[in-house]
Short mmCIF file of C-alpha atoms in Angstrom, two decimals:
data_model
loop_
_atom_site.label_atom_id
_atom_site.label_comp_id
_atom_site.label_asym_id
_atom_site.label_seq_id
_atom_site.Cartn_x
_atom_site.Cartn_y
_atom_site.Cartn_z
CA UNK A 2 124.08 87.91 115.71
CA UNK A 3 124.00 91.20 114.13
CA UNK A 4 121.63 93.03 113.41
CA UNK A 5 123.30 93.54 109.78
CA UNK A 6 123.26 89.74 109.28
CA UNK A 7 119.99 89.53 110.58
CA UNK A 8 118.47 91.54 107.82
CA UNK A 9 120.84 90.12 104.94
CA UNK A 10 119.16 88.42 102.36
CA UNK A 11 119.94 84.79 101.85
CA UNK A 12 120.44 82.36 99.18
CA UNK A 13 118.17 79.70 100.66
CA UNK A 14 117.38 76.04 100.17
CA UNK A 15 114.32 74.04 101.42
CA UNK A 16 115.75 72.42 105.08
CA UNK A 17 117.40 74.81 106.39
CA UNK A 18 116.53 76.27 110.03
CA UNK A 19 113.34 78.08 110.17
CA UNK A 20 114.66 81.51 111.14
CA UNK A 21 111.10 82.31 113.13
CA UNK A 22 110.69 78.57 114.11
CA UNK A 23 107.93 78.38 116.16
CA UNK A 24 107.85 82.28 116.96
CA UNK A 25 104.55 84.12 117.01
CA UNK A 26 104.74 87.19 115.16
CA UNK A 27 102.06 90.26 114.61
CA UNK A 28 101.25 91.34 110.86
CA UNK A 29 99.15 93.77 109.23
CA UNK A 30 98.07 94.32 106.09
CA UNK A 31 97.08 97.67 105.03
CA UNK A 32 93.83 98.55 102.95
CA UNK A 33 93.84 102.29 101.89
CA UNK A 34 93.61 104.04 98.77
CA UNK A 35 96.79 106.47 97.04
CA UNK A 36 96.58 110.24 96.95
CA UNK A 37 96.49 109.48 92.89
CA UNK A 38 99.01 111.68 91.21
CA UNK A 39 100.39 113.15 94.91
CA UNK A 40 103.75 110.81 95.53
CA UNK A 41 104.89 112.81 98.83
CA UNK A 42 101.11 113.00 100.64
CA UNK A 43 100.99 109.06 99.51
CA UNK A 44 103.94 108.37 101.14
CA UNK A 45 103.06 110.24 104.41
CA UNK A 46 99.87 108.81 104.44
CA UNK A 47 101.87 105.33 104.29
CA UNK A 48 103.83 106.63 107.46
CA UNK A 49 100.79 107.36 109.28
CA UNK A 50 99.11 103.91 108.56
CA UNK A 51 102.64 102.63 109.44
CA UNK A 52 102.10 104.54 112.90
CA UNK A 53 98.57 103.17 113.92
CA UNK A 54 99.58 99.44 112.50
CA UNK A 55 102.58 99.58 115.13
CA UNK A 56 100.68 101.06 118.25
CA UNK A 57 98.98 97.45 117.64
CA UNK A 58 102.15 96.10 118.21
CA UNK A 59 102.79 95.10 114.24
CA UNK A 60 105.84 93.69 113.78
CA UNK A 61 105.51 93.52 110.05
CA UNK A 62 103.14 96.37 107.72
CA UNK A 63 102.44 95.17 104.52
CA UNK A 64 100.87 97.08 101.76
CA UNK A 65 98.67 97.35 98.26
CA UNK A 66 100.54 96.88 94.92
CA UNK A 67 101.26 100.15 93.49
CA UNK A 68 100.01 102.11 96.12
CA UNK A 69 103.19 104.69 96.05
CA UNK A 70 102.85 105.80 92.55
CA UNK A 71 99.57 104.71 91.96
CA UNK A 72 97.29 102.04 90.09
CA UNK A 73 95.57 103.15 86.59
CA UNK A 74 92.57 102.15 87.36
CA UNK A 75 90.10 102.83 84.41
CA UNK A 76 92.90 104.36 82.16
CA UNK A 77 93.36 103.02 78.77
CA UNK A 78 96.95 105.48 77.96
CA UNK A 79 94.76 106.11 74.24
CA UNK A 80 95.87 102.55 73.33
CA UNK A 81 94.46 101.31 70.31
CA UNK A 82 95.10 98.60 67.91
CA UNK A 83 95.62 99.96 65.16
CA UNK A 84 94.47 103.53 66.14
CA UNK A 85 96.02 106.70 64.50
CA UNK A 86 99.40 108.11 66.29
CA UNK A 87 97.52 111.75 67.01
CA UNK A 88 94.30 112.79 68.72
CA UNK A 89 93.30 109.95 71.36
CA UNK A 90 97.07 108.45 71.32
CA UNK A 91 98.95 111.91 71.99
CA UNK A 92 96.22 112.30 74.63
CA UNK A 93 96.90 108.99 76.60
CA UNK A 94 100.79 110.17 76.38
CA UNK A 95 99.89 112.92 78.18
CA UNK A 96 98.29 110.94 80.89
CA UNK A 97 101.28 108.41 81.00
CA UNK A 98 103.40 111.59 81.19
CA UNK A 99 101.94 112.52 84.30
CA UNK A 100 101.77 108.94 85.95
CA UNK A 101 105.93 108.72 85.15
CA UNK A 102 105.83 111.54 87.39
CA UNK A 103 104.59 109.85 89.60
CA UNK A 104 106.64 106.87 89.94
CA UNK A 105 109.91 106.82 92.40
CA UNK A 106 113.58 105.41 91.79
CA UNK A 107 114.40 102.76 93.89
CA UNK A 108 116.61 104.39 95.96
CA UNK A 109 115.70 107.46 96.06
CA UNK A 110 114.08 110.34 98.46
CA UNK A 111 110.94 107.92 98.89
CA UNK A 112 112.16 105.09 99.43
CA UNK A 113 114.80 107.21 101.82
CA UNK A 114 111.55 108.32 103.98
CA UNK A 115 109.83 105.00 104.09
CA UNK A 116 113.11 103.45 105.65
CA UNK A 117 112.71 106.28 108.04
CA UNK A 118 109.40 105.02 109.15
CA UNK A 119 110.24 101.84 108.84
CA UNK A 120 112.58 102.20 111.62
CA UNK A 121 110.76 105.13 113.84
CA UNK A 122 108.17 102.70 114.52
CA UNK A 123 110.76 99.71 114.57
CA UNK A 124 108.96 97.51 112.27
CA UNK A 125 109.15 95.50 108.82
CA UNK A 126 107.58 97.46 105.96
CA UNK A 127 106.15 95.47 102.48
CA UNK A 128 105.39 97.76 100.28
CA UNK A 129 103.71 98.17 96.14
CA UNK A 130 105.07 100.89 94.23
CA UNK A 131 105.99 102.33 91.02
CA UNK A 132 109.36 102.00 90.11
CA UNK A 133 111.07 104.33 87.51
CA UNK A 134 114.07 103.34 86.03
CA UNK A 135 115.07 105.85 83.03
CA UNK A 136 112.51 106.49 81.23
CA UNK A 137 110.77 102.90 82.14
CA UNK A 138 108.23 101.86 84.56
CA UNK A 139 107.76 98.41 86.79
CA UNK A 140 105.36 97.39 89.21
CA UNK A 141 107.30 96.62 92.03
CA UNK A 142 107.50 95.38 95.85
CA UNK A 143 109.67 96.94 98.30
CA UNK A 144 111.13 95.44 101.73
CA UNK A 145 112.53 97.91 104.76
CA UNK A 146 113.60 96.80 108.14
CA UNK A 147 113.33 98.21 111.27
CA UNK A 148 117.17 99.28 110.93
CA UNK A 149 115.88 101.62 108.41
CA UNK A 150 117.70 100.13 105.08
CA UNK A 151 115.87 99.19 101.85
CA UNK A 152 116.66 95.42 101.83
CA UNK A 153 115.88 95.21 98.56
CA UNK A 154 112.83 94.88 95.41
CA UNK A 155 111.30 92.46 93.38
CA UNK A 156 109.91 93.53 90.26
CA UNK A 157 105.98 91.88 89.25
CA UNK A 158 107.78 89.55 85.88
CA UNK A 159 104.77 89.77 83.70
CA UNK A 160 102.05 92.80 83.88
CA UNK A 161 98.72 91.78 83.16
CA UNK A 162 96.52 92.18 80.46
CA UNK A 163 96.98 96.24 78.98
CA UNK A 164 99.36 97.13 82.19
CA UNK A 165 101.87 95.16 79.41
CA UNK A 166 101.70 99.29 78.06
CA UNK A 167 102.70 101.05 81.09
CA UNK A 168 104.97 98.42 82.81
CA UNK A 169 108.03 96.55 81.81
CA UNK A 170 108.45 92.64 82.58
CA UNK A 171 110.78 92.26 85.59
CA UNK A 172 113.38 89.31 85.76
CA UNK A 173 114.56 86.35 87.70
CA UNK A 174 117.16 88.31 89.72
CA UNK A 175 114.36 90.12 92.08
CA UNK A 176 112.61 86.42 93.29
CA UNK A 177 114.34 87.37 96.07
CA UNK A 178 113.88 86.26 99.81
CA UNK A 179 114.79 87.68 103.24
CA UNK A 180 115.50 85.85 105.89
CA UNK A 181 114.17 88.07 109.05
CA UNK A 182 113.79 87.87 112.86
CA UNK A 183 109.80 87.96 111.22
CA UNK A 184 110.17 84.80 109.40
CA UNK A 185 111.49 84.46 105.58
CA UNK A 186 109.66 87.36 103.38
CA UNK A 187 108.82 87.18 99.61
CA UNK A 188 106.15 88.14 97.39
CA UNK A 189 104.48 88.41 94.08
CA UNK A 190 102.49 90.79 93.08
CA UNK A 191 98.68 90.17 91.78
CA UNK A 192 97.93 87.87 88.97
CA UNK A 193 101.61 86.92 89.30
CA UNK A 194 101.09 84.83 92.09
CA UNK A 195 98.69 82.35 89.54
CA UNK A 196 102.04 81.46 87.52
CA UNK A 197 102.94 78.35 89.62
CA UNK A 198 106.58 78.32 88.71
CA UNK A 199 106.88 81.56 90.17
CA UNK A 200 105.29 80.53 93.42
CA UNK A 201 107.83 77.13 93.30
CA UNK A 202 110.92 79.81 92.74
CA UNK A 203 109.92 80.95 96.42
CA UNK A 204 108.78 78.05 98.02
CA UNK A 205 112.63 76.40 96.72
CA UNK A 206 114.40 79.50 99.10
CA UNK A 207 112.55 78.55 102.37
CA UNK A 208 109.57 81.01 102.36
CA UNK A 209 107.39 81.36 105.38
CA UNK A 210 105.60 84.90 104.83
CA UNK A 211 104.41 84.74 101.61
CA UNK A 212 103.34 88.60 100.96
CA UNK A 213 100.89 89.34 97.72
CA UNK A 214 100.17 93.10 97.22
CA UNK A 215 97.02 92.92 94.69
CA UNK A 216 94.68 94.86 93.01
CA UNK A 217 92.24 92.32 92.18
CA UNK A 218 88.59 92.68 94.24
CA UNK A 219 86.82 89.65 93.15
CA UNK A 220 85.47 86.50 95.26
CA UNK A 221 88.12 84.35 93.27
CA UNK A 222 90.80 86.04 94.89
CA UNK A 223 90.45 84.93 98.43
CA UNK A 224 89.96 81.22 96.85
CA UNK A 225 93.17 81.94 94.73
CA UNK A 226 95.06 82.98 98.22
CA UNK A 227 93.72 80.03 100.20
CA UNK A 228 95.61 77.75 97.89
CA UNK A 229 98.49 79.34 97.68
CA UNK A 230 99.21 78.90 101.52
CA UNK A 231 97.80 75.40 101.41
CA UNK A 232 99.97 75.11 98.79
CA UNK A 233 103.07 76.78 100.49
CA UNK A 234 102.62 75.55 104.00
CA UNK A 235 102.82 79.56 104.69
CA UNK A 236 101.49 82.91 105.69
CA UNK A 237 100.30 84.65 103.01
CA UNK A 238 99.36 88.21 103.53
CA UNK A 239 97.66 89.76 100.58
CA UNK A 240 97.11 93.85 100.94
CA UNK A 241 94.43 95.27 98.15
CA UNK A 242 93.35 99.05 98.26
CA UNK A 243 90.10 100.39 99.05
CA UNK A 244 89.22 103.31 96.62
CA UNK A 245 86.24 105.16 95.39
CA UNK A 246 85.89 107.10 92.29
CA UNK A 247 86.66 110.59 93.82
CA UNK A 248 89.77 108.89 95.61
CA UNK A 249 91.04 109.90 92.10
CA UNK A 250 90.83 113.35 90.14
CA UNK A 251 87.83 114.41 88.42
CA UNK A 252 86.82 114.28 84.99
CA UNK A 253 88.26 115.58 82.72
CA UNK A 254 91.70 115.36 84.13
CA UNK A 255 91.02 111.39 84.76
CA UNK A 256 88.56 109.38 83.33
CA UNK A 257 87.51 106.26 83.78
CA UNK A 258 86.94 104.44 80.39
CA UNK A 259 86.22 100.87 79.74
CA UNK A 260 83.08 101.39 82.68
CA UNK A 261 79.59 101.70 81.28
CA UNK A 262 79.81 104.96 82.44
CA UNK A 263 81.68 107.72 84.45
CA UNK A 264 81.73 106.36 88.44
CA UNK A 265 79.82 108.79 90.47
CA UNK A 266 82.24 110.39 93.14
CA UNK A 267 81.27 108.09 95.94
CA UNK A 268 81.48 104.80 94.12
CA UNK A 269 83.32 102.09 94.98
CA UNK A 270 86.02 101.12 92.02
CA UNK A 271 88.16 98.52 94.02
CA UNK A 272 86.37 96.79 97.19
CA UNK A 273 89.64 95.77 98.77
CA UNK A 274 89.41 91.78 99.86
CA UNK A 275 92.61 92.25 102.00
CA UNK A 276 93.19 89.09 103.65
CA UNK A 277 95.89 86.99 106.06
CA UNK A 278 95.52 83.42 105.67
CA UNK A 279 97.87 80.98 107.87
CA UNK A 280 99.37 77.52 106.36
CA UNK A 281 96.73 75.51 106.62
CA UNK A 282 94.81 78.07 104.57
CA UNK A 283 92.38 79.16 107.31
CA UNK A 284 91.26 82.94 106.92
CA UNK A 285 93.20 84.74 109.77
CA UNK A 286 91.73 88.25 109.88
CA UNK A 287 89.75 89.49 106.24
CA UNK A 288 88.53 90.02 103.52
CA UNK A 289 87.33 93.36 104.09
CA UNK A 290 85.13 95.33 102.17
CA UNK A 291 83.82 97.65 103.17
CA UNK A 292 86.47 100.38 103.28
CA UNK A 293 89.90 102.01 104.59
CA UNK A 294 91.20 99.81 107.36
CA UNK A 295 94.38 97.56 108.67
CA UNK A 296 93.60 94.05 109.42
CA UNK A 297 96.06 92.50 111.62
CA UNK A 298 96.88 88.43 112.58
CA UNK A 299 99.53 86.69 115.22
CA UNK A 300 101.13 84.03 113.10
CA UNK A 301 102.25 80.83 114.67
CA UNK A 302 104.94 79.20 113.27
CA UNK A 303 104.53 75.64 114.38
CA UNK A 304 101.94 75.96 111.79
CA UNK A 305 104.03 75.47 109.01
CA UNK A 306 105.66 72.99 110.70
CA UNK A 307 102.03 70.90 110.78
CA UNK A 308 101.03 71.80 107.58
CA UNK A 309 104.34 70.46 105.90
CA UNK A 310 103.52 67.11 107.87
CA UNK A 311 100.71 66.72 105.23
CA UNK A 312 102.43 68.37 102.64
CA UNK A 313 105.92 69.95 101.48
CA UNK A 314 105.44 71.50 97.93
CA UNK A 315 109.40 70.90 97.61
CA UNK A 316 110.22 68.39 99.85
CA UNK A 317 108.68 65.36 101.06
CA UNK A 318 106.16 66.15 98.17
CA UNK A 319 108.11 66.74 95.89
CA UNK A 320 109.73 64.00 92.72
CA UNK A 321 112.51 66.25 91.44
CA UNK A 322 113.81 62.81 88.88
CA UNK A 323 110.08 63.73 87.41
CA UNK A 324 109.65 66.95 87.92
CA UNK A 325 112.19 69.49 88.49
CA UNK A 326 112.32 73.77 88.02
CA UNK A 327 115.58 75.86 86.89
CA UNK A 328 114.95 79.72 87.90
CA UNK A 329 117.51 81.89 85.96
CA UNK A 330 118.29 84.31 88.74
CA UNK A 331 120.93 86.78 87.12
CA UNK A 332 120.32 90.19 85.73
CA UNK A 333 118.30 90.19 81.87
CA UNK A 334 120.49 93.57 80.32
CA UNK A 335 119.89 94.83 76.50
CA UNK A 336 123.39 96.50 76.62
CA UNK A 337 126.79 95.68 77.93
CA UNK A 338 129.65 97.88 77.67
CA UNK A 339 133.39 96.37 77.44
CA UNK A 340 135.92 98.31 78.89
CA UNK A 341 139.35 98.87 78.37
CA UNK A 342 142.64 97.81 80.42
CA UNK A 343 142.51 101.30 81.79
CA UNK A 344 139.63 101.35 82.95
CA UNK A 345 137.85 103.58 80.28
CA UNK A 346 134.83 103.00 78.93
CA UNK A 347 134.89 102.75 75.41
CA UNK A 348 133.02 104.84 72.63
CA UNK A 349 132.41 107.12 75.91
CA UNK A 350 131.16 110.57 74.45
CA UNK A 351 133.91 113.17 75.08
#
């Protein structure tokens, strides 16, 4: 085969061939903090993790949601309900202003040098970033093979909570899977993965490396990510960052509202809980808390195979003439443009 067709992306169905079968592959998830509001030393600093996660012999790096671009921890943009449109509001513009800058178009110059590393170290690369697209923002996911090509995105479908103000809702045409020498990749981001339709949409295409880039810290999480590969009969590899207070810029230029008070420098503000969990939800390598690090796990895939003896979420398990999901896959667009026999678009501006 390939190497092209390898790395194509697949429409997939529950029963088809395994493409890792019973393979044992090497995975890391990375815990690390952004350079907040420095895109380029972020995304060397991804190269260099990238680096030290391959001279472990990682044949798959996957990362923290957001961490090119940044997550707003602490930042309220000056929303208020209700609130007048000057003072605080023009303020949290201002801050919004400068996180727009730094989000990256997918492609683009980033995503360009991530590929590169991507295939420098000749590995698979998962990674949480801010996406700009005009003048709109989404919390993404990013997937780069060792051929150094951007396979492709998928964009987090519903922000939680106030990130509803900074990021738009993605759609059904980024639930997308790859089918890789490294098993079948996917992933949702965060509090996504608790929408269990979502989760289905995957587990329908085949998936066997179930990657969740997070930013949630708590005890719950691990529980949350436990189920989800019982669930699955998969890996899941879940990649939070580690960050203290002066991880981000000072006061005034950021501040942390919404916290009882202003973080001292070296406080914690996310604890990580970065964690690999195998099918029969058995913690792998993780959580970690206690700082910067890469934790790493060999996944063997006969054990999907056993865990889908006991239980296959859409197959043997399954009662689709009870109980059956439709995932509208294609493009959501607020505009279409008709064009005419010649090929001109019409109304175009002269």
């Amino acid at each position: 085969m390939r190497v092209e067709e390898a790395f194509a992306e697949m429409d997939m169905n529950a029963g088809d061939e395994p493409a890792a079968a019973f393979a044992t592959v090497r995975a890391t998830v990375v815990q690390a903090s952004t350079v907040f509001y420095d895109t380029p030393a972020t995304i060397e600093k991804a190269g260099r993790l990238i680096a030290e996660a391959a001279e472990q012999g990682a044949q798959l790096v996957v990362f923290p949601e957001t961490f090119v671009g940044g997550f707003p921890r602490g930042t309220d943009f000056g929303v208020t309900i209700g609130g007048p449109a000057q003072a605080k509001g023009r303020k949290g513009k201002d801050v919004f202003c400068k996180y727009y800058a730094s989000a990256i178009t997918v492609p683009g110059p980033e995503t360009s040098r991530l590929a590169s590393f991507a295939a420098e170290h000749g590995v698979y690369v998962v990674m949480g970033a801010v996406e700009r697209d005009g003048h709109t923002l989404y919390n993404a996911v990013l997937f780069f093979s060792p051929a150094g090509e951007l396979l492709g995105k998928h964009r987090k479908l519903v922000p939680t909570g106030l990130e509803r103000v900074i990021w738009a809702c993605g759609d059904g045409s980024t639930l997308s899977l790859y089918d890789t020498p490294v098993g079948r990749l996917g992933a949702l981001v965060c509090w996504e993965n608790k929408m269990p339709l979502a989760r289905t949409a995957l587990y329908g295409k085949g998936l066997e490396v179930y990657c969740a880039p997070a930013a949630d810290d708590s005890d719950l999480w691990l529980a949350s990510m436990r189920h989800v590969a019982h669930e699955g009969g998969c890996f899941v590899l879940s990649a939070n960052q580690f960050c203290l207070r002066k991880d981000y810029p000072p006061p005034p230029g950021y501040a942390f509202t919404g916290f009882d008070e202003e973080p001292s420098p070296d406080d914690v503000v996310c604890r990580g809980g970065s964690v690999i969990v195998s099918p029969s939800g058995e913690v792998l390598a993780g959580p970690k808390y206690d700082g910067e690090g890469l934790l790493t796990g060999d996944l063997d895939f006969s054990e999907i195979v056993h865990a889908k003896f006991d239980f296959d979420v859409v197959g043997h398990s399954s009662r689709p003439e009870v109980l059956t999901l439709v995932v509208k896959d294609q493009p959501q667009v607020p505009v279409t443009y008709a064009s005419s026999a010649s090929g001109k678009v019409l109304n175009k501006a002269s």
